[in-house]
PDB file of C-alpha atoms in Angstrom:
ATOM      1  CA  UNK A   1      94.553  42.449 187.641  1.00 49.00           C
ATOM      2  CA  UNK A   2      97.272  44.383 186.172  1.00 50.00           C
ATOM      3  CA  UNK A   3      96.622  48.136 184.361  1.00 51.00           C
ATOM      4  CA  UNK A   4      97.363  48.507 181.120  1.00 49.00           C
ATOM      5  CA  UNK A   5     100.021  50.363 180.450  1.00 54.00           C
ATOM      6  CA  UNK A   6      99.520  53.844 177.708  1.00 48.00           C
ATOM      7  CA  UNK A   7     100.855  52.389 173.925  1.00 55.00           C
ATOM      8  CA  UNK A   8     102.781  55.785 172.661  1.00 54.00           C
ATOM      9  CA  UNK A   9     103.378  54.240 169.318  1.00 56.00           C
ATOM     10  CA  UNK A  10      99.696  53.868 168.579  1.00 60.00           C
ATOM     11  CA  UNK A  11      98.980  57.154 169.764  1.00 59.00           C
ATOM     12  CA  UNK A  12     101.401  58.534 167.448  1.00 57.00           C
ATOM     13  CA  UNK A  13     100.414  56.707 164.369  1.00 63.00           C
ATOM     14  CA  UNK A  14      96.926  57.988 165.245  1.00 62.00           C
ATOM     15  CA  UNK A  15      98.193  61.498 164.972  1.00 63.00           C
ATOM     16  CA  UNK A  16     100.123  60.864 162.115  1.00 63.00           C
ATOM     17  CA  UNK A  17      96.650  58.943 160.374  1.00 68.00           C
ATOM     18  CA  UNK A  18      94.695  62.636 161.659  1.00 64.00           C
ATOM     19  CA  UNK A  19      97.193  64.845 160.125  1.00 68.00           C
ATOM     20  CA  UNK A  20      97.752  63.295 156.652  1.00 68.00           C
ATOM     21  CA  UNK A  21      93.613  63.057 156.335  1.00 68.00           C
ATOM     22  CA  UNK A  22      93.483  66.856 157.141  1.00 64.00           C
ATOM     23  CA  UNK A  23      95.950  67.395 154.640  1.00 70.00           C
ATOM     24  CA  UNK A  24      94.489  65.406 151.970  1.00 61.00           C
ATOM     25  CA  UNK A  25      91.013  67.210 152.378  1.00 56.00           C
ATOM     26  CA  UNK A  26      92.752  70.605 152.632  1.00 64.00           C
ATOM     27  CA  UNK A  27      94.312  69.725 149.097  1.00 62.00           C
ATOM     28  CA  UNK A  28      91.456  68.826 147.573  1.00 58.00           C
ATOM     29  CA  UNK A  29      89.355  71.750 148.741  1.00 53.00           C
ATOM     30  CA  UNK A  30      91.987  74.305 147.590  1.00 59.00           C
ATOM     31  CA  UNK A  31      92.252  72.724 143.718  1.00 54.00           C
ATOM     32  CA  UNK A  32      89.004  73.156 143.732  1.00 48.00           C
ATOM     33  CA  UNK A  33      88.651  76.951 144.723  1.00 48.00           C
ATOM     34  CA  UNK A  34      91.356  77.452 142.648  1.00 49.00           C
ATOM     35  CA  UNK A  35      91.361  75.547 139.729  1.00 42.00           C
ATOM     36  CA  UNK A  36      90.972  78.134 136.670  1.00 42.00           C
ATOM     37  CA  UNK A  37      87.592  78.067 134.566  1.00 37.00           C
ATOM     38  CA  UNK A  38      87.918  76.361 131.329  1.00 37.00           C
ATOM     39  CA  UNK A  39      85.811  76.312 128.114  1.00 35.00           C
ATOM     40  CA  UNK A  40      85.335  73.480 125.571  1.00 37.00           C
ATOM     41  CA  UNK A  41      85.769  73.689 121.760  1.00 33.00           C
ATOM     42  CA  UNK A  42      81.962  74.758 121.687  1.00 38.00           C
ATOM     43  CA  UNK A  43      82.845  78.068 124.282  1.00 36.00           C
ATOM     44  CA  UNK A  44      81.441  79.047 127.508  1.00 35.00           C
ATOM     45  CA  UNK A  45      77.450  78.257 127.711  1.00 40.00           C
ATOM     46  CA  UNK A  46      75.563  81.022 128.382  1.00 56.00           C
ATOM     47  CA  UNK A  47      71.742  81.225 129.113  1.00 81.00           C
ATOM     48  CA  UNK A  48      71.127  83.240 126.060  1.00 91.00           C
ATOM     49  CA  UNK A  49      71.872  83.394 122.633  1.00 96.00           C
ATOM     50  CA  UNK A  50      71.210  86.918 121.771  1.00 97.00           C
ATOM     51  CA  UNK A  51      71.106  90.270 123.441  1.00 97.00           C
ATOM     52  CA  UNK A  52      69.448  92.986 122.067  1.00 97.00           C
ATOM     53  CA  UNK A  53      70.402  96.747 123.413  1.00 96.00           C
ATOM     54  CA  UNK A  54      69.038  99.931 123.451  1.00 95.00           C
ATOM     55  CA  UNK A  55      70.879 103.501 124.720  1.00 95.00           C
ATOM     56  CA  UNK A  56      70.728 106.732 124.869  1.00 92.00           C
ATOM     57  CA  UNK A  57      72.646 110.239 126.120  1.00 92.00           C
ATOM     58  CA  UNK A  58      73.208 110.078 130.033  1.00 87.00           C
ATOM     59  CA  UNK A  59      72.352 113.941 129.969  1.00 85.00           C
ATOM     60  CA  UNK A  60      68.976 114.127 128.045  1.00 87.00           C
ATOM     61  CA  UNK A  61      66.065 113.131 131.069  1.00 87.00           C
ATOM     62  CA  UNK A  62      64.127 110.861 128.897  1.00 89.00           C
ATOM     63  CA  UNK A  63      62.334 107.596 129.023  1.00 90.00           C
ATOM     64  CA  UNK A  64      63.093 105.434 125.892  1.00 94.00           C
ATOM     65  CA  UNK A  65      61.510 102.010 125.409  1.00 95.00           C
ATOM     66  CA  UNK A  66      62.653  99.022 123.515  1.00 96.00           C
ATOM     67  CA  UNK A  67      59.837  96.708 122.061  1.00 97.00           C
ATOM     68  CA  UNK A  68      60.704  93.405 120.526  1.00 98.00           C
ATOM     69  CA  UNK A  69      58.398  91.470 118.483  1.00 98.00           C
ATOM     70  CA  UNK A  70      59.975  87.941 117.791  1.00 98.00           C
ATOM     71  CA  UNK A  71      58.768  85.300 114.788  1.00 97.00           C
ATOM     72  CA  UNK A  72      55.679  84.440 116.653  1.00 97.00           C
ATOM     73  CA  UNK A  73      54.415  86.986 117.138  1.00 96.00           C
ATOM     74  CA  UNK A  74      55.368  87.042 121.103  1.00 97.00           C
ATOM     75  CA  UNK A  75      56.261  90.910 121.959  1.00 97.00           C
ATOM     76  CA  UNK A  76      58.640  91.975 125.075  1.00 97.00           C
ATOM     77  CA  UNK A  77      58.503  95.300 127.064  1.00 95.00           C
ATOM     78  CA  UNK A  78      58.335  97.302 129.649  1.00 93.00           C
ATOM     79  CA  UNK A  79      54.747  95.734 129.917  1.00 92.00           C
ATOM     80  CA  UNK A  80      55.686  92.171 128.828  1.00 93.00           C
ATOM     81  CA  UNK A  81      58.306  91.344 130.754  1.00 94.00           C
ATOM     82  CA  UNK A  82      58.330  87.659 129.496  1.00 95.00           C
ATOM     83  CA  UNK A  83      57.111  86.510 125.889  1.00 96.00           C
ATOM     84  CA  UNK A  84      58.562  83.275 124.287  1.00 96.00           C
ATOM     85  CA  UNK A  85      62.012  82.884 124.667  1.00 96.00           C
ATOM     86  CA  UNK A  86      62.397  86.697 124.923  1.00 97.00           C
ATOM     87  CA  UNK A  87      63.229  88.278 128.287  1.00 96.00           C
ATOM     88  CA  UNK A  88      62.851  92.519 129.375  1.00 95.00           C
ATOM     89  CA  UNK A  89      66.132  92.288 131.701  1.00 90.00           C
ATOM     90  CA  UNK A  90      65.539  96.148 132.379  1.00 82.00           C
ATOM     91  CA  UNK A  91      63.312  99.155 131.647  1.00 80.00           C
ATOM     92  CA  UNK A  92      65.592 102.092 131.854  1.00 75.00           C
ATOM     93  CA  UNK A  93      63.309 105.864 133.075  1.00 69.00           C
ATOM     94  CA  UNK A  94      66.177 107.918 132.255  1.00 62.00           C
ATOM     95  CA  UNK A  95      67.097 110.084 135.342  1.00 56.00           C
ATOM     96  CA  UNK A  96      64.324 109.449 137.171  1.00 54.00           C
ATOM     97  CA  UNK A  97      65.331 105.920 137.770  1.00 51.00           C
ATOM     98  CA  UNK A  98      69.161 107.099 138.179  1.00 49.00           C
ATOM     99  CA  UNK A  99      69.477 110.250 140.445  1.00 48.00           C
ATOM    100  CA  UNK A 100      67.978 110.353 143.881  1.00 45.00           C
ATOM    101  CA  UNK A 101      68.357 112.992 146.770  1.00 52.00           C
ATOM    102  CA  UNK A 102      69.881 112.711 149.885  1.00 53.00           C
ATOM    103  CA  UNK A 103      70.809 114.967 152.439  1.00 56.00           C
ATOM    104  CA  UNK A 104      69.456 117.889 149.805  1.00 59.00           C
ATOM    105  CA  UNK A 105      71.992 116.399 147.051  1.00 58.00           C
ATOM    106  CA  UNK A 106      71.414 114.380 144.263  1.00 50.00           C
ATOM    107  CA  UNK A 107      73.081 110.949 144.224  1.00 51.00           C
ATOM    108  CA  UNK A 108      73.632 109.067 140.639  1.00 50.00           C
ATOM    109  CA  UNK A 109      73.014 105.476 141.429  1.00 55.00           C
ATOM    110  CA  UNK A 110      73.416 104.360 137.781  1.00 56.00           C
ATOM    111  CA  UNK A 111      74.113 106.840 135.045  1.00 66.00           C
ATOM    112  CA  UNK A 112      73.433 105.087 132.348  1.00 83.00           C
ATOM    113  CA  UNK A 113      70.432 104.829 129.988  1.00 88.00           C
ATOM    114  CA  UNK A 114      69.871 101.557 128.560  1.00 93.00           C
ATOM    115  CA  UNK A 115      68.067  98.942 128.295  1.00 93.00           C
ATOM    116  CA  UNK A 116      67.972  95.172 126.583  1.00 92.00           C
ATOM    117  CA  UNK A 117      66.360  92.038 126.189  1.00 96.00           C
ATOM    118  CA  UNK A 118      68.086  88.696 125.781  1.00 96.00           C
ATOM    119  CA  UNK A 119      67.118  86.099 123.446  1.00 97.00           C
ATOM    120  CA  UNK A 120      67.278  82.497 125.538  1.00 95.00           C
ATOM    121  CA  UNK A 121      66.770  80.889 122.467  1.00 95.00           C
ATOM    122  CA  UNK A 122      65.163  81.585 118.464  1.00 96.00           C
ATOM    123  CA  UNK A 123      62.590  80.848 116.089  1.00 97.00           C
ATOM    124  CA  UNK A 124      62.964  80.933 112.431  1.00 98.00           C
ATOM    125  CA  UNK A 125      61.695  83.818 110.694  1.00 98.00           C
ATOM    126  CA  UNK A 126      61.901  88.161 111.184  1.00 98.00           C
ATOM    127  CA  UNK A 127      62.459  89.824 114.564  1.00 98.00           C
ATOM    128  CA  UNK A 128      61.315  93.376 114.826  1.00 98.00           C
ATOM    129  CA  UNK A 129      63.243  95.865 116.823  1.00 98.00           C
ATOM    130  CA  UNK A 130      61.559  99.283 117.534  1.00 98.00           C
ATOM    131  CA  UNK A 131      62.172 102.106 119.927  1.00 97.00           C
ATOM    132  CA  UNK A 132      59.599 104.500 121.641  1.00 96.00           C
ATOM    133  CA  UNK A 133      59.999 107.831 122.755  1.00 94.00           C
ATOM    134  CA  UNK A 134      57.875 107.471 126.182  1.00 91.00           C
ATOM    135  CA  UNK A 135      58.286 110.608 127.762  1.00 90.00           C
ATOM    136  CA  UNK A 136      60.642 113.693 128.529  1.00 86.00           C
ATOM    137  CA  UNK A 137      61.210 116.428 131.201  1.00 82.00           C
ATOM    138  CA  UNK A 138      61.927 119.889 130.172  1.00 76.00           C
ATOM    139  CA  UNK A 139      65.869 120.690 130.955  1.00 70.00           C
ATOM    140  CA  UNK A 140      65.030 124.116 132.261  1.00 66.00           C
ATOM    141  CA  UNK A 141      61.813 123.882 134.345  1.00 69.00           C
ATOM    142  CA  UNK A 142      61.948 120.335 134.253  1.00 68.00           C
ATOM    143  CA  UNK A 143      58.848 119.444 133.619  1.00 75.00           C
ATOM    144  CA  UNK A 144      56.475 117.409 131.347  1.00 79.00           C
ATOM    145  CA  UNK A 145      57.228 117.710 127.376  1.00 80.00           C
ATOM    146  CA  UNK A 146      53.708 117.128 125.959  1.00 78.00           C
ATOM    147  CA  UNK A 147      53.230 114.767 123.227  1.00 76.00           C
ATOM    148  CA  UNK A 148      54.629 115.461 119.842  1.00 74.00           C
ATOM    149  CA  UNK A 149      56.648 118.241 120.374  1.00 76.00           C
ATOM    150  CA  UNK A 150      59.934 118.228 119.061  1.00 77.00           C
ATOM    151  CA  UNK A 151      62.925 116.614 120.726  1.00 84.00           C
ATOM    152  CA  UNK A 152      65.456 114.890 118.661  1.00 90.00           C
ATOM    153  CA  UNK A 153      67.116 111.812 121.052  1.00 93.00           C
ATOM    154  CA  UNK A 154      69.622 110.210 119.984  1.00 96.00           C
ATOM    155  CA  UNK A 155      69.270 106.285 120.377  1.00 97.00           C
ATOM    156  CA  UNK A 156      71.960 103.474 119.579  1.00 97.00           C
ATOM    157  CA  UNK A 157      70.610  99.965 119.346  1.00 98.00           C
ATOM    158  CA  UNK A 158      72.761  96.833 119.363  1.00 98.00           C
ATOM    159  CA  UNK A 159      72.042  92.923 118.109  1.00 98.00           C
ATOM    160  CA  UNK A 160      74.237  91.040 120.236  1.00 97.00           C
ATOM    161  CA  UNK A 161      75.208  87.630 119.517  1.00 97.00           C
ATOM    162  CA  UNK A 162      76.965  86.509 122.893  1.00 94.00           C
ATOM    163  CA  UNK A 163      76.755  82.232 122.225  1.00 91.00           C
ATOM    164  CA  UNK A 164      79.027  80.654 121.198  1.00 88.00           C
ATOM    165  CA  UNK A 165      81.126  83.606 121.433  1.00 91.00           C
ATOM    166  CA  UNK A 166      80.619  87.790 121.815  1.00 94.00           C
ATOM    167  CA  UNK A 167      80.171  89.713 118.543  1.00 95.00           C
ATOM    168  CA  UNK A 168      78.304  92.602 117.786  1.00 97.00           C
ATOM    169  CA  UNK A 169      76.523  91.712 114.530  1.00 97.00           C
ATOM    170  CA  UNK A 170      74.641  95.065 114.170  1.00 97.00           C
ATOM    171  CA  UNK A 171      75.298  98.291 115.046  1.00 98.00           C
ATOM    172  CA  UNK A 172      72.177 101.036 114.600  1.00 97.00           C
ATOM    173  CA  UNK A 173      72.276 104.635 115.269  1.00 98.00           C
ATOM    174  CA  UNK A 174      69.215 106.975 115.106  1.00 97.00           C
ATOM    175  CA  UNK A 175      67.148 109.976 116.588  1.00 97.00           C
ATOM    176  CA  UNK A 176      63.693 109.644 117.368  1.00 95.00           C
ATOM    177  CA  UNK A 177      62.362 113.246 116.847  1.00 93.00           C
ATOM    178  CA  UNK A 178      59.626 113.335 118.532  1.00 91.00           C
ATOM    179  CA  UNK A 179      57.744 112.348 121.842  1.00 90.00           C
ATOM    180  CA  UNK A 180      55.233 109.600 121.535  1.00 90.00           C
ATOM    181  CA  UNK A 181      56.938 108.359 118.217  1.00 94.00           C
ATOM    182  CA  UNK A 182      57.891 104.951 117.420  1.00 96.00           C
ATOM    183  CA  UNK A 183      60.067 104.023 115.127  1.00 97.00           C
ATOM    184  CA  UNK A 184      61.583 100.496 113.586  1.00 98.00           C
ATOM    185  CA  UNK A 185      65.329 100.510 114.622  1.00 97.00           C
ATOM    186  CA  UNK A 186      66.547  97.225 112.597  1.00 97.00           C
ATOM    187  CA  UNK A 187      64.139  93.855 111.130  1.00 98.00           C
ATOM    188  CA  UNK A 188      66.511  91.001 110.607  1.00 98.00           C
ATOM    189  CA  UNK A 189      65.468  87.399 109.663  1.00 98.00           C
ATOM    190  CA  UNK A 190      66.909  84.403 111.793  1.00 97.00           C
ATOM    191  CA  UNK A 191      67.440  80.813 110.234  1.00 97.00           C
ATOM    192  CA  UNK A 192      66.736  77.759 112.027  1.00 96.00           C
ATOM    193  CA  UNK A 193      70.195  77.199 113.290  1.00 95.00           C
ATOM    194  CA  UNK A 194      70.927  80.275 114.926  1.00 95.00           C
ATOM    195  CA  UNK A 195      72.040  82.574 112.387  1.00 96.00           C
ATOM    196  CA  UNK A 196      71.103  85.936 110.847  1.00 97.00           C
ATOM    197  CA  UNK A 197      70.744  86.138 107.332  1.00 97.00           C
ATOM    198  CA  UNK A 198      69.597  89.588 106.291  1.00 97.00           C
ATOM    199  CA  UNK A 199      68.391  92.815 107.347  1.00 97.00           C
ATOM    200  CA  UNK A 200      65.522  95.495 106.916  1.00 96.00           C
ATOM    201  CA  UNK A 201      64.715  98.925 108.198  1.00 95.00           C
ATOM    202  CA  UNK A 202      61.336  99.829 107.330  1.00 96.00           C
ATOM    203  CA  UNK A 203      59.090 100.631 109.412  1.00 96.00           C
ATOM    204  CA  UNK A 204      56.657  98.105 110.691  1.00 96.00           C
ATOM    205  CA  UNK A 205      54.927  99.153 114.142  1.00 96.00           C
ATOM    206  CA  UNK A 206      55.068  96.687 117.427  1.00 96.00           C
ATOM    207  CA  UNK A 207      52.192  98.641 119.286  1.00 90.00           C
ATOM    208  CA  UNK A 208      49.830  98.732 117.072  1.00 83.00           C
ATOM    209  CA  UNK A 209      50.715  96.552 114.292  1.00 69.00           C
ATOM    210  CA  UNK A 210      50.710  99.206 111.623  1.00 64.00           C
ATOM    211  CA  UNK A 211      53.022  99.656 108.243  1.00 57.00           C
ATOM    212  CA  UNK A 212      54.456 102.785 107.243  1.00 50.00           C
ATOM    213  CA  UNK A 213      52.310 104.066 104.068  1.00 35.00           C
TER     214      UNK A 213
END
């Protein structure tokens, strides 16, 4: 019986075969890690449709809270997290959230003081927006600032519309004066298609459900 002898030509072609496979998969993985991001006529889909935002002064130690109160009557806080189609992304202490110490210094983690809550969809009908002075810390002894005395924070509030495309449709600036106080920041009125149609600033409150007199 005679041995067979070794075929080079085969073994070559098989190499060849190997080779132009690798490259073909290596081509197709590297369009796709590369291939830009595009965005059709209607723009980039988001998860939400609105974002509502709430800030104050980086230097003033205060906890401000936003409350939402959307068509139905579903309301979204630091104690709701969740209501509707409303979400709390983030409940904002002031410093005490942002500066801790380490090694005897203080270390700002995030300076900021804000906080918003995204609309993943809407209802037809008035959205309330207040604000809530929560609590404060003394600058100088730094501690508690007891209810009602005076303190005059600053506060800018945003409505956000971020679907189909950013735009800041309202811009609100105000100072609540006083700790413990609430006060309405904007009331607009939302069709059933998305849009705004008007605006309204008196006061209507979101904790307790009363009017202004």
């Amino acid at each position: 019986m005679k041995n067979k002898k070794f075929d080079f030509r085969t073994a070559y072609i098989d190499l060849l075969i190997n080779l132009l496979t690798g490259t073909v998969v290596l081509f197709i993985l590297t369009t796709l890690l590369i291939a830009p991001i595009t965005k059709n006529s209607e723009g980039i889909k988001k998860n939400a449709d609105y974002v509502i935002t709430m800030e104050w002064p980086t230097d003033i130690d205060c906890d401000v809270d936003l409350w939402v109160r959307d068509p139905q009557n579903n309301i979204v806080s630091y104690k709701y997290l969740e209501s509707g189609l409303m979400y709390f992304e983030r409940d904002d202490m002031g410093k005490r959230r942002s500066v801790y110490e380490m090694d005897g210094r203080e270390i700002v983690i995030d300076p900021d003081n804000k906080e918003f809550v995204t609309l993943r969809g809407t209802f037809a009908g008035e959205y309330i927006v207040n604000v809530h002075l929560y609590s404060c810390l003394d600058k100088i002894n730094k501690r508690a600032v007891p209810p009602g005395e005076l303190t005059n924070v600053p506060v800018i509030i945003e409505v956000i519309r971020i679907n189909p495309s950013y735009i800041v449709i309202k811009h609100v600036e105000m100072v609540i004066e006083s700790l413990w106080q609430e006060k309405t920041a904007i009331r607009f009125v939302m069709d059933d298609k998305k849009n705004i149609l008007r605006f309204k600033y008196d006061f209507v409150s979101i904790r307790t459900g009363n009017k202004s007199q």
